[in-house]
Coordinates of C-alpha atoms in Angstrom, one line a residue:
M199 CA 38.6 -0.3 25.9
R200 CA 41.4 -2.7 25.3
A201 CA 41.2 -5.8 23.2
A202 CA 39.8 -9.1 24.2
K203 CA 43.4 -10.3 24.6
T204 CA 45.1 -6.9 24.4
I205 CA 45.3 -4.3 27.1
G206 CA 47.2 -1.1 27.2
V207 CA 47.6 -1.1 23.5
A208 CA 47.9 -0.9 22.3
T209 CA 44.3 -4.1 25.4
V210 CA 29.1 -2.9 23.3
L211 CA 10.1 -7.9 23.2
A212 CA 8.6 -10.4 24.6
F213 CA 9.7 -13.4 22.6
T214 CA 6.9 -15.3 21.0
A215 CA 8.6 -18.0 19.0
V216 CA 11.9 -18.9 17.3
A217 CA 11.8 -15.9 15.1
G218 CA 13.7 -15.4 11.9
C219 CA 13.6 -19.1 10.9
S220 CA 14.6 -19.7 7.3
D221 CA 15.2 -22.6 5.0
G222 CA 18.7 -23.5 4.0
G223 CA 18.6 -21.0 1.2
G224 CA 18.4 -18.0 3.6
E225 CA 16.2 -15.7 1.6
N226 CA 14.3 -13.9 4.4
T227 CA 15.6 -10.4 4.1
A228 CA 13.9 -8.0 6.5
R229 CA 12.9 -5.4 3.9
S230 CA 10.7 -3.5 6.4
A231 CA 13.8 -2.6 8.4
V232 CA 15.8 -1.1 5.6
P233 CA 17.0 2.4 6.4
T234 CA 16.4 5.0 3.7
G235 CA 18.9 5.0 0.9
L236 CA 20.5 1.6 1.8
D237 CA 18.3 -0.7 -0.2
T238 CA 21.0 -2.0 -2.5
F239 CA 23.2 -2.9 0.5
Y240 CA 20.4 -4.7 2.3
E241 CA 19.3 -6.6 -0.9
Q242 CA 22.7 -8.0 -1.8
K243 CA 23.3 -11.7 -1.8
P244 CA 26.8 -12.8 -1.0
S245 CA 28.7 -15.0 -3.3
W246 CA 29.8 -17.8 -1.0
K247 CA 32.9 -19.8 -1.9
D248 CA 34.6 -22.7 -0.3
C249 CA 37.5 -21.7 1.8
K250 CA 38.7 -25.0 3.2
D251 CA 37.7 -27.3 6.1
D252 CA 33.9 -27.0 5.3
F253 CA 34.0 -23.2 5.7
E254 CA 32.5 -20.8 3.2
C255 CA 33.7 -17.2 2.7
A256 CA 32.3 -14.1 1.1
T257 CA 32.5 -10.3 1.0
V258 CA 29.5 -8.0 1.9
Q259 CA 29.6 -4.4 0.7
V260 CA 28.8 -1.5 3.1
P261 CA 29.1 2.3 2.7
L262 CA 32.3 3.8 4.2
D263 CA 30.2 6.8 5.3
Y264 CA 26.6 6.1 6.1
S265 CA 25.7 9.7 5.5
K266 CA 26.8 9.3 1.9
P267 CA 25.5 5.8 1.0
S268 CA 26.1 6.4 -2.7
G269 CA 29.8 7.2 -2.0
E270 CA 32.8 5.0 -1.4
K271 CA 32.0 1.4 -0.4
I272 CA 34.1 -1.0 1.6
G273 CA 34.0 -4.8 1.8
I274 CA 33.3 -6.7 5.0
S275 CA 35.0 -10.1 5.0
V276 CA 32.7 -12.9 6.2
I277 CA 33.1 -16.6 7.0
R278 CA 30.5 -19.3 7.9
L279 CA 30.4 -22.9 9.0
P280 CA 27.0 -24.1 7.7
A281 CA 24.5 -25.7 10.1
S282 CA 25.0 -29.4 10.4
D283 CA 21.3 -30.0 10.4
G284 CA 19.9 -28.0 7.5
S285 CA 16.3 -29.3 8.0
N286 CA 16.1 -27.8 11.5
R287 CA 18.3 -24.7 10.8
I288 CA 17.2 -21.5 12.6
G289 CA 19.4 -19.1 10.8
S290 CA 22.8 -17.5 11.3
L291 CA 24.6 -17.0 14.6
L292 CA 26.7 -13.9 14.0
T293 CA 29.7 -13.6 16.3
N294 CA 32.4 -11.1 17.4
P295 CA 35.4 -12.2 19.5
G296 CA 36.3 -8.8 20.9
G297 CA 39.0 -6.3 20.5
P298 CA 38.4 -3.9 19.0
G299 CA 40.7 -5.3 16.4
G300 CA 40.1 -9.0 16.7
S301 CA 39.4 -10.8 13.5
G302 CA 36.1 -12.5 13.5
V303 CA 37.0 -14.6 10.5
D304 CA 40.0 -16.0 12.3
F305 CA 37.9 -16.6 15.4
I306 CA 35.3 -18.7 13.7
R307 CA 37.9 -20.6 11.7
Q308 CA 39.6 -21.5 15.0
A309 CA 36.7 -21.7 17.5
A310 CA 33.5 -22.7 15.6
R311 CA 33.7 -26.3 16.6
A312 CA 34.1 -25.3 20.3
F313 CA 30.5 -24.0 20.2
G314 CA 27.9 -26.3 21.6
A315 CA 26.8 -29.1 19.3
D316 CA 23.2 -27.8 19.6
L317 CA 24.3 -24.5 18.2
R318 CA 26.4 -26.0 15.4
S319 CA 23.4 -28.1 14.4
R320 CA 20.8 -25.3 14.3
F321 CA 22.9 -22.3 13.1
D322 CA 25.3 -21.3 10.5
L323 CA 28.2 -20.0 12.7
V324 CA 29.3 -16.7 11.1
G325 CA 32.3 -14.5 11.8
F326 CA 33.3 -11.2 10.2
D327 CA 36.1 -8.8 10.3
P328 CA 34.6 -5.4 11.4
R329 CA 35.5 -2.4 9.4
G330 CA 39.1 -1.4 9.8
V331 CA 40.1 -4.9 10.9
A332 CA 42.1 -7.6 9.0
D333 CA 40.5 -8.2 5.6
S334 CA 37.8 -5.4 6.0
A335 CA 39.5 -2.2 4.8
A336 CA 42.2 -2.6 7.4
V337 CA 43.7 0.3 9.2
R338 CA 47.4 -0.1 9.0
C339 CA 49.7 2.6 10.4
N340 CA 52.8 1.2 12.0
T341 CA 55.7 -1.0 10.9
G342 CA 56.8 -3.9 13.0
A343 CA 59.8 -2.0 14.2
Q344 CA 57.6 1.0 15.2
L345 CA 55.3 -1.2 17.2
D346 CA 58.3 -2.9 18.8
A347 CA 59.4 0.5 20.0
F348 CA 55.9 1.5 21.1
F349 CA 55.4 -1.7 23.3
A350 CA 58.9 -1.6 24.7
T351 CA 58.6 2.0 25.9
D352 CA 58.3 2.3 29.7
A353 CA 54.6 2.5 30.3
S354 CA 55.1 3.2 34.0
P355 CA 57.1 6.4 33.9
D356 CA 59.0 7.4 37.0
D357 CA 59.8 11.0 36.0
Q358 CA 59.0 13.8 33.5
R359 CA 61.6 12.6 31.1
E360 CA 60.1 9.1 30.9
T361 CA 56.6 10.6 30.7
E362 CA 57.6 12.8 27.7
R363 CA 59.2 9.8 26.0
L364 CA 56.0 7.9 26.4
G365 CA 54.0 10.8 25.1
A366 CA 56.3 11.1 22.1
Q367 CA 55.7 7.5 21.2
G368 CA 52.0 8.0 21.5
E369 CA 52.2 11.1 19.3
K370 CA 54.2 9.2 16.7
F371 CA 51.6 6.4 16.6
A372 CA 48.8 8.9 16.0
Q373 CA 50.8 10.7 13.3
N374 CA 51.5 7.4 11.5
C375 CA 47.8 6.7 11.4
E376 CA 47.0 10.1 10.2
T377 CA 49.5 9.7 7.4
K378 CA 48.5 6.2 6.3
A379 CA 44.8 5.9 7.1
E380 CA 43.3 9.4 7.5
D381 CA 40.5 8.6 5.0
K382 CA 39.3 5.7 7.2
L383 CA 39.7 7.0 10.7
P384 CA 36.5 8.9 11.1
Y385 CA 34.4 5.9 10.1
V386 CA 35.8 2.9 12.0
G387 CA 33.9 3.5 15.2
T388 CA 31.5 1.1 16.9
V389 CA 28.3 2.9 15.8
N390 CA 29.2 2.3 12.2
A391 CA 30.3 -1.3 12.8
A392 CA 26.9 -1.9 14.4
R393 CA 25.2 -0.6 11.3
D394 CA 27.3 -2.9 9.2
M395 CA 25.9 -5.8 11.4
D396 CA 22.4 -5.0 10.3
I397 CA 23.4 -5.2 6.7
L398 CA 25.1 -8.5 7.4
R399 CA 21.9 -9.8 9.0
A400 CA 19.9 -9.0 5.9
A401 CA 22.6 -10.3 3.5
L402 CA 22.7 -13.6 5.5
G403 CA 18.9 -13.9 4.9
D404 CA 17.7 -13.5 8.5
D405 CA 14.6 -11.5 9.5
K406 CA 16.1 -11.2 13.0
L407 CA 19.7 -11.2 14.2
T408 CA 21.1 -13.9 16.5
Y409 CA 24.4 -12.8 18.0
Y410 CA 27.2 -13.9 20.3
G411 CA 29.6 -11.2 21.3
A412 CA 32.6 -11.5 23.7
S413 CA 34.4 -8.7 25.4
Y414 CA 34.4 -5.7 23.1
G415 CA 31.9 -7.7 21.1
T416 CA 29.4 -7.0 23.9
Y417 CA 29.9 -3.3 23.4
L418 CA 29.3 -3.7 19.7
G419 CA 26.2 -5.9 20.4
A420 CA 24.8 -3.3 22.8
F421 CA 25.2 -0.6 20.2
Y422 CA 23.4 -2.8 17.8
A423 CA 20.5 -3.3 20.2
E424 CA 20.4 0.4 20.9
Q425 CA 20.1 1.2 17.1
F426 CA 18.0 -1.7 16.1
P427 CA 16.0 -2.9 19.1
K428 CA 13.4 -4.7 17.0
N429 CA 15.8 -6.4 14.6
F430 CA 17.2 -9.2 16.8
R431 CA 15.8 -12.4 18.3
A432 CA 18.6 -13.2 20.7
L433 CA 21.8 -11.4 21.8
V434 CA 24.5 -12.9 24.1
L435 CA 26.9 -10.4 25.6
D436 CA 29.7 -12.4 27.3
G437 CA 32.2 -10.5 29.4
A438 CA 30.5 -7.1 29.1
V439 CA 31.9 -3.7 28.7
D440 CA 30.1 -0.8 30.5
P441 CA 29.2 1.8 27.9
N442 CA 28.6 4.5 30.5
L443 CA 32.2 4.9 31.5
S444 CA 34.6 7.5 30.2
S445 CA 37.7 6.3 28.2
T446 CA 40.0 6.7 31.2
D447 CA 37.6 5.3 33.8
L448 CA 37.2 2.3 31.6
L449 CA 41.0 1.7 31.6
I450 CA 41.3 2.3 35.4
E451 CA 38.5 -0.3 36.1
Q452 CA 40.1 -2.7 33.7
A453 CA 43.4 -2.4 35.5
K454 CA 41.7 -3.3 38.8
G455 CA 40.3 -6.4 37.0
F456 CA 43.8 -7.5 36.3
E457 CA 44.8 -7.0 39.9
T458 CA 41.9 -9.2 40.9
A459 CA 43.0 -11.9 38.5
L460 CA 46.6 -11.7 39.6
R461 CA 45.6 -12.3 43.2
A462 CA 43.5 -15.3 42.1
F463 CA 46.7 -16.6 40.3
A464 CA 48.7 -16.0 43.5
E465 CA 46.2 -17.9 45.7
D466 CA 46.1 -20.7 43.2
C467 CA 49.9 -20.9 43.2
V468 CA 50.1 -21.1 47.0
G469 CA 47.2 -23.6 47.1
T470 CA 48.8 -26.0 44.7
G471 CA 51.9 -26.2 46.9
N472 CA 55.6 -25.5 46.4
C473 CA 54.9 -22.0 45.0
P474 CA 58.3 -20.6 44.2
F475 CA 57.2 -17.0 44.8
G476 CA 56.0 -17.1 48.4
T477 CA 53.9 -19.0 51.0
S478 CA 50.9 -16.6 50.9
A479 CA 49.1 -14.7 48.2
D480 CA 50.4 -11.4 49.6
A481 CA 54.0 -12.7 49.4
V482 CA 53.5 -13.9 45.8
I483 CA 52.2 -10.5 44.7
E484 CA 55.1 -8.7 46.6
S485 CA 57.6 -11.0 44.8
I486 CA 56.1 -10.1 41.4
S487 CA 56.1 -6.4 42.3
T488 CA 59.8 -6.6 43.3
F489 CA 60.6 -8.5 40.1
L490 CA 58.9 -5.8 37.9
A491 CA 60.7 -3.0 39.8
E492 CA 64.0 -4.8 39.1
T493 CA 63.1 -5.3 35.5
D494 CA 62.4 -1.6 35.1
K495 CA 66.0 -0.9 36.1
Q496 CA 67.5 -3.9 34.3
P497 CA 65.5 -5.5 31.4
L498 CA 65.7 -9.2 30.8
T499 CA 67.2 -11.0 27.8
S500 CA 65.5 -13.5 25.6
S501 CA 66.6 -16.3 23.3
R502 CA 63.7 -15.4 20.9
D503 CA 65.6 -12.4 19.5
S504 CA 67.7 -9.4 20.4
R505 CA 64.9 -7.4 22.0
K506 CA 65.2 -6.5 25.7
V507 CA 62.4 -7.7 27.8
T508 CA 61.4 -4.4 29.5
E509 CA 59.0 -4.0 32.4
S510 CA 56.2 -3.1 30.0
L511 CA 56.8 -6.3 28.0
A512 CA 57.0 -8.3 31.2
V513 CA 53.6 -6.9 32.4
M514 CA 52.1 -7.6 29.0
G515 CA 53.3 -11.3 29.2
I516 CA 51.8 -11.6 32.7
A517 CA 48.5 -10.0 31.6
R518 CA 48.2 -12.4 28.6
S519 CA 48.4 -15.4 31.0
L520 CA 45.7 -14.1 33.2
Y521 CA 43.1 -14.2 30.4
V522 CA 42.9 -18.0 30.5
K523 CA 43.3 -20.1 33.7
E524 CA 44.9 -22.8 31.7
Y525 CA 47.8 -20.4 31.1
W526 CA 48.6 -20.1 34.8
P527 CA 51.1 -23.0 34.8
V528 CA 52.8 -21.3 31.9
L529 CA 52.9 -18.0 33.8
R530 CA 54.4 -19.9 36.8
Q531 CA 57.2 -21.2 34.5
A532 CA 57.7 -17.9 32.9
L533 CA 58.1 -16.0 36.2
T534 CA 60.3 -18.7 37.6
A535 CA 62.7 -18.4 34.6
A536 CA 62.6 -14.6 34.8
M537 CA 63.1 -14.3 38.5
Q538 CA 65.7 -17.0 39.0
N539 CA 67.6 -16.9 35.7
K540 CA 66.9 -13.5 34.3
D541 CA 65.4 -15.3 31.3
G542 CA 62.5 -13.4 29.7
T543 CA 62.0 -15.7 26.8
T544 CA 58.6 -17.1 27.8
L545 CA 57.3 -13.8 29.1
L546 CA 58.2 -12.2 25.7
G547 CA 56.5 -15.0 23.8
L548 CA 53.4 -14.4 25.8
A549 CA 53.6 -10.7 25.2
D550 CA 54.0 -11.3 21.5
E551 CA 51.0 -13.5 21.5
M552 CA 49.0 -10.8 23.2
V553 CA 49.6 -8.3 20.4
E554 CA 49.8 -10.8 17.5
R555 CA 53.4 -10.3 16.7
E556 CA 55.0 -13.0 14.5
P557 CA 58.5 -14.4 15.0
D558 CA 59.6 -12.5 11.9
G559 CA 58.8 -9.2 13.6
T560 CA 55.5 -8.5 11.6
Y561 CA 52.2 -7.8 13.3
S562 CA 48.6 -8.2 12.4
N563 CA 46.7 -5.0 12.3
Q564 CA 45.0 -5.7 15.6
T565 CA 46.9 -2.9 17.5
D566 CA 46.3 -0.3 14.8
A567 CA 42.7 -1.1 14.6
N568 CA 42.3 -1.3 18.3
M569 CA 43.6 2.2 18.8
A570 CA 41.6 3.5 15.8
V571 CA 38.3 2.3 17.2
N572 CA 39.0 3.2 20.8
C573 CA 40.2 6.7 20.0
V574 CA 37.2 7.6 18.0
D575 CA 34.5 6.0 20.2
K576 CA 34.8 8.3 23.2
P577 CA 36.2 11.7 24.1
N578 CA 39.9 11.6 25.1
P579 CA 41.9 13.7 27.6
P580 CA 43.1 16.9 25.9
D581 CA 46.8 16.7 26.8
L582 CA 49.5 14.6 28.3
A583 CA 49.3 16.1 31.8
T584 CA 45.6 15.3 32.1
Y585 CA 46.3 11.8 30.9
G586 CA 49.1 11.5 33.5
K587 CA 46.6 12.3 36.3
A588 CA 44.4 9.3 35.2
A589 CA 47.5 7.1 35.2
A590 CA 48.5 8.3 38.7
E591 CA 45.0 7.5 39.9
A592 CA 45.2 4.1 38.3
K593 CA 48.5 3.3 40.1
K594 CA 46.9 3.9 43.4
V595 CA 44.1 1.3 42.9
A596 CA 46.0 -1.1 40.6
P597 CA 49.8 -0.7 41.4
R598 CA 51.0 -3.3 38.9
F599 CA 48.7 -2.9 36.0
G600 CA 47.3 0.6 36.4
P601 CA 49.9 2.7 34.7
F602 CA 50.5 0.1 32.0
V603 CA 46.8 -0.1 31.0
V604 CA 46.1 3.6 31.1
W605 CA 49.2 4.9 29.4
G606 CA 48.7 2.3 26.7
G607 CA 45.9 4.5 25.3
V608 CA 48.0 7.7 25.1
P609 CA 48.0 7.9 21.3
C610 CA 44.3 8.9 21.7
V611 CA 45.5 12.3 23.1
Y612 CA 47.0 13.1 19.7
W613 CA 44.4 11.3 17.5
P614 CA 43.4 13.3 14.4
T615 CA 39.7 12.3 14.6
Q616 CA 38.0 13.1 17.9
T617 CA 34.4 12.8 19.1
D618 CA 32.4 15.0 21.5
Q619 CA 29.7 12.4 22.2
E620 CA 29.9 11.6 25.9
P621 CA 29.4 8.1 27.1
K622 CA 25.8 7.2 28.2
P623 CA 23.9 4.1 29.2
L624 CA 22.5 2.0 26.4
T625 CA 19.0 0.9 27.1
A626 CA 17.7 -0.7 23.9
N627 CA 14.1 0.1 24.8
G628 CA 11.6 -2.3 23.4
A629 CA 14.1 -5.1 22.7
A630 CA 13.8 -8.8 23.2
P631 CA 15.6 -10.3 26.3
I632 CA 19.3 -9.8 26.1
L633 CA 21.6 -12.2 28.0
V634 CA 24.6 -10.6 29.7
I635 CA 27.2 -13.1 31.0
G636 CA 29.7 -12.0 33.6
T637 CA 32.7 -13.8 35.1
T638 CA 33.4 -12.9 38.7
R639 CA 37.2 -12.8 38.4
D640 CA 37.5 -11.7 34.7
P641 CA 40.7 -9.8 34.3
A642 CA 39.8 -7.7 31.2
T643 CA 36.1 -7.0 31.7
P644 CA 35.5 -6.7 35.4
Y645 CA 32.4 -8.5 36.6
K646 CA 30.7 -5.2 37.7
W647 CA 30.6 -4.2 34.1
S648 CA 28.3 -7.1 33.3
E649 CA 26.2 -6.1 36.3
N650 CA 26.0 -2.5 35.1
L651 CA 25.2 -3.4 31.5
A652 CA 22.5 -5.8 32.5
D653 CA 20.9 -3.1 34.6
Q654 CA 21.2 -0.5 31.9
L655 CA 19.5 -2.6 29.2
S656 CA 15.8 -2.4 29.5
S657 CA 15.6 -6.2 28.9
G658 CA 18.9 -7.2 30.3
V659 CA 19.2 -10.6 32.0
L660 CA 22.4 -11.4 34.1
L661 CA 24.0 -14.8 34.0
T662 CA 27.0 -15.2 36.3
Y663 CA 30.0 -17.5 36.0
D664 CA 31.7 -17.8 39.4
G665 CA 35.2 -18.4 38.1
D666 CA 38.4 -17.2 36.5
G667 CA 39.4 -16.1 33.0
H668 CA 38.1 -13.7 30.4
T669 CA 34.5 -14.4 29.2
A670 CA 32.6 -17.6 30.0
Y671 CA 30.8 -19.4 27.2
L672 CA 33.8 -21.0 25.5
Q673 CA 35.4 -22.1 28.8
G674 CA 33.2 -25.3 28.7
N675 CA 31.3 -24.9 32.0
P676 CA 28.2 -27.1 31.5
C677 CA 25.9 -24.7 33.3
I678 CA 26.9 -21.7 31.1
T679 CA 27.0 -23.8 27.9
K680 CA 23.4 -25.1 28.5
A681 CA 21.9 -21.7 29.6
T682 CA 23.5 -19.9 26.6
G683 CA 22.6 -22.6 24.1
D684 CA 19.0 -22.8 25.3
Y685 CA 18.6 -19.0 25.0
L686 CA 20.1 -18.7 21.6
I687 CA 17.8 -21.5 20.3
T688 CA 14.6 -20.6 22.0
G689 CA 14.9 -17.0 22.9
D690 CA 14.0 -17.9 26.5
P691 CA 16.8 -16.7 28.9
P692 CA 17.6 -18.2 32.3
D693 CA 16.3 -16.5 35.3
N694 CA 17.9 -13.1 36.0
G695 CA 20.7 -13.6 38.5
T696 CA 21.4 -17.2 37.7
R697 CA 24.8 -18.3 38.9
C698 CA 27.0 -21.1 37.5
R699 CA 30.1 -22.6 39.2

């Protein structure tokens, strides 16, 4: 699956009380849940240090290879904002913002105070960089120039020559990772990241985990519940990923989600009046389709730098804007400048934001990590021709986004580390209630995925946000905020099927 804000990148008990309560010292390590041979990891006590603005930072050690716990160790970077009411503190609220490849440390530093006041009061808000990401044994494969070339390559090939060029870029990406990160690639998958979360739970001093995961963070959370169904008290999975889909089916469905979001944007543009792209939603979408076809033939220029704004970069910029409804006015401005003046500056800026590219041409490791996790989590098509068939299918059901999203994962065809473990439903039998939140017009994690995951989980409870944008909790909807906060504090979920508007 693609990142929380990255697609085509190169873009898972019957509650009896507030379990896992601990005093401010956080000493309640769940020794009974320690897997064999991992005692030293579960018993560690992080050395917290001030890291500005009331945050505290630490590193927690985990084994690189869980089958060899006495072998190489890696450090997991962790940050927390301590609970504001220590006398009523419940424990830690571990979070993951998505990806794979998103930095949970950056997320908490940026978003901790956007969580409800009730949660900030009762929990230490905790973020972590999963293995392979940012400051946790990062997978770094490609230079900025190499990633520029990868993203600019035509991801909607019109002929065999363009297809082969795209395949060559994917193969080069995979070769770069094999050369520079081969020792890490077999171990960065979601199953291992979920095991790291249980060590984090113990290191944080919690008998039971409390967790909020968004986008890919739902996939990670679902894998945690599957492996440790008795080790958590409350899990929120916001903007769910369906673990039962194949790698290419996941991308095809995601592309359809972006088409849904684009239509919502088009309807909003027409509804607000004076829409520069047409007088109906169909006309707006047709205008955008025509613009993309023209950009495929003649890329735009930008005042940001000398890069040409190709069709792929234009689609990426549009996609970035669909993640958050507040970006829709920016998208309107960007498309107006691009269509009327052939100025791709704003679209390119949005595309750069999508993949965490800095103005100096450097990137975070989000893209490398995203690919490394996705390629090892599920089986991949065996060759370029098979991958091309999936892209062709995607184009039929998602004409603007299908090829872009599907072809974005082409490095996985050439990935040096492969798995034969086919996708399957995750049920987490015997687990406490798990709250799954779905947004009806979510572009990156289609609403049906949340429905599917809630059905698969033996204790899944579905909460629906009838709205736009990617994920729901941090959008500020009072109904979602209250239902989520109440559940995380008490363990009592809303009624299954509750809808918020």
